[in-house]
Amino acid sequence: MSFAASVRHLQTLIMSFHPIIVVETVEEPRVQHLINKSTLDLQLPVYEWSIAQGLVRMEGNRYNRWKNEYAPPGASRPAVDENTADPIDALRHIQAIAHRAIYWFKDFSTHFDDPVVTRLFREVAQQFSHNQSTLLISGEQVSLSREIAHEAVYFDMPLPDRDELHKAIVDAVQALRGRIKVKLTPAEMRTLVHTTQGMTLNQTKKVIAYAALEDGHLNADDIGRVLERKMQIIRESGLLDYIPVEKNTAELGGFHGLKQWLAQARTGFSSQAQALNLTPPKGILIVGIQGCGKSLAAKTIAREWQMPLLKLDAGRLYDKYVGGSEKNFRQAVSLAEKMAPAVLWIDEIEKTMGGAQGADTDGGLSRRLFGSFLTWLQEKSQEVFVVATANDISQLPPELLRKGRFDEIFFVDLPDAEERATILSIHLQRHHQAPDQFNLVELVQATEGFSGAEIQQLIVSSLYQSIHQQCALDTALLVQSIKATVPLSVSRREDIQRLRCLATDRFVPVK
């Protein structure tokens, strides 16, 4: 959603008699800008409240009716309504104000532990539901009591769009005027703006300023520095792992069927497809045996399509607060949309949404996350290609497996002889071993029933053994390690056979 669309959305909420609007964000300057833009056409005065300063007329709004007549010339600090720092005093004060207005309360939800505050807040909200006045509450996490929640509507504050990010970069450069030199072509500037997508305005200004001050220049070389900082910021958010195209070195052996499908699906992002009113592909589900390349496939898709890879780990979504997990999911997919085009990898999706079939041991959380995911997958308009991976399809809700949810569902079996040869060559070369110095035919035969991950680990463990024995790695040493290993196909034979039976005639093989 663009900033202009956000303004229209907030205006609609105000005019449609919503007395309480909740905005969960730490970007208070953006909230202030949004409120000022939204109330300009509505001709409404705006007040803001915090425990530190009480109730004041918000700056930058021409429809605030009063000015501080006692302020010294040139002073820009707004007038404070006396004795309104206390939440109860502030609410009683605005109850007595007859005209329509917007009241922005910062970090107010912490005061709802007081029953008097809760009761008085409800009374004000009931009063406002008749005169189009609005209480807007902001904070990083806003928790409302049940008595208030039914009157409230949540406003999703989107991450900055490209226009906002461009302005933030320009503002940062202007603030450093005389101390840095800017050497960016229009194309490089567009790339820099694209690189900052997914960050807040404050983060963008800091990153740009740091990159420019480091050597006194802001040029194309700084795009890499900004990207590194962006990776760190996304990791710090705790919801997504970020792998840029430049850092993605994944190689996938085999999977010819999947690769052929992806080559065709990629045309869905082309201008020709848009001209025919075709929507880009939504995503794929990859199910199969552990260690056989599902995760590697997600990385390879992002690398082949030259898109950043965003990994959503199921465990990171869960929050101890009611509604916190759903909020984390909304934030994660919102971040993915802001970084589009991108590949969103949801690893082990059955752990996030597997409880949707029946068990309510988590209080229905899996059902709610499952519903949120299906709605987003169906309605998303941004070019975010979803790659979901699953080991245990028996835990997946049947609604997720029906045709139309994903563009295709693929099944990954143990690698065949040709794929094992490719996997052996890839990992030998990765560890600086020449594949032609080994008897690949013998190694391929010996590793029958081994997964790709098991083959990789065999090479790694054999290399450690060769270092310990002070000898070169050879075929005999690898075969020795192979014979000493019990693969998953043996230790979990029944589970693998059950998975194969479920996948037969239901999913498309990746080979």
Steps between C-alpha positions, in 0.01 A plus 500: 500500500639839400507795740219668307288186535577494874377859529174413325455191717546697823263773379237236428535350847462843662196597294329163555460561876783278626572646848820301565777440245810302596833543317776260603830660402808664650517761222324788672619762245324301226186476712507878548547556125217257424262670745580847368445395139181312586344785698589774251197433279281414797582837664540344842726620782740246645619452857777270612556357847790335678564432866802731479331815366125458536252616237627744237385637165698314237745697290454532127120499507339825383163415653615506860285784634718638777856621523722558798480877533765501772766314301809710416540618138630224275417223745357195324404288797120462515291613793431245773155457651561533872471196729454242226809282546304255713293264277180554698539879494565493125190291428280720717641807327413378150155393620431868564612609151193536281652531152612215274868410511758223474678401822827313458602307814858369507579176690163524675418127517722454808245701700209264435598303810317771692122423495418871533702579188334215312150610602563866418661410167187301407277794585706735284493246213121472528474878488729516196305234309227761448702807399782358278773582748769232526739363761811376323734282709853423385781286637725210411247254641153617601306263724136589562262363760195312373274784603681735263613264223152465346491876435848513347628450147866426422669710233795323337779753462684379190873523464619804302444484125759598242401867494537527878833319493628726223407805704670353809822453302481855365438635852800309635721637223380857556569471871861408414543775241857621485638186667438243226496481121220320318594311182194300397347462157117488480521122451727460802264715707210272407708199601587665831133571569412140415773377734349691793154348452392319814661753735337780696568863410713545809705191419542619141630842605748345743628245250543757222672746733740235631587374151562853374704619800723193499697628200339838431321375188162354416546297184427160347748331735277591794214287368684192626551658844133589521411143403719358777334724758158408365579131550593574860184704564274227364675241717455724802124510433500132590237398244687444174844397382615694196729363230571750221566381149869585536537267800301208360735231365258204507543221243237232442575160351220330306142625542459529122120497518496784752754702303295464181183615680682798652638608163145520368359658817758778489329641191212591731706796620556629145342800332341267244312321777385832646376610158280189492368578850675194645594508866850395610532148646406481869732225614566130540491243779787251516443190711724201543771314682730688734838602365409456135527860384176679587680784676767512232226528237364814667845659497564398141170648378594837650847485346378396155230768499740764635272580794581542870406204720302557819475205739208488743575268791184364662631525855560874473133579447381386838442765764379463857248785463154442355505610138878537501566204270250621242657845518845348441368320194350822361829681557699223330288491184480880493879514506515240222259704288707814547806317370323359195587352265625238747479132589343426839609162635276357774699214646318201653159656451329212680649623828330838456163395360489125552258523793225636279356151441347452836710540810439813701783445745643840407175686560417513131817692409592263215152542353526878511849503346383254236205723413720811485746322273233374258339844480833669434606236245173544311489880508865612488568736215875543540751280317582273794552139393436262789701181538357294785678181606362215711633169630182354651206552264268307734509808725397739223136612479324359190397853397867580441545204266206560271562630150510877472661579834848463351586506132644151541589244767824308450622180663868445573617139521846362569745592222548253217838394361537799265407745775738336749783538249421871465476546878832323555670720238355823644615432856840363400567815296373719783770351724772536235500136391513406131210262424693330219751375760228279654314191380160668476334184366598308814398790727163535328429130551613509862278799586175347374227595748695802631353850503686801367566627853641161600731498197624849589568397859686187383741715300550741790564224755735319259700820452541534878614139512753560222643798689527289815672216314724743308396357164315616190131435464434211262223264393593234758471743789161621377371143458617422852295791635199395290504146642516636855187715449137389540295724267152631572358265237595210729440647847159641400404263220132478600454879523657554159285231341187655651600841363556355154157337503336830593685686224424251223263649239446809722812710455738575215846339529789745484701268277 
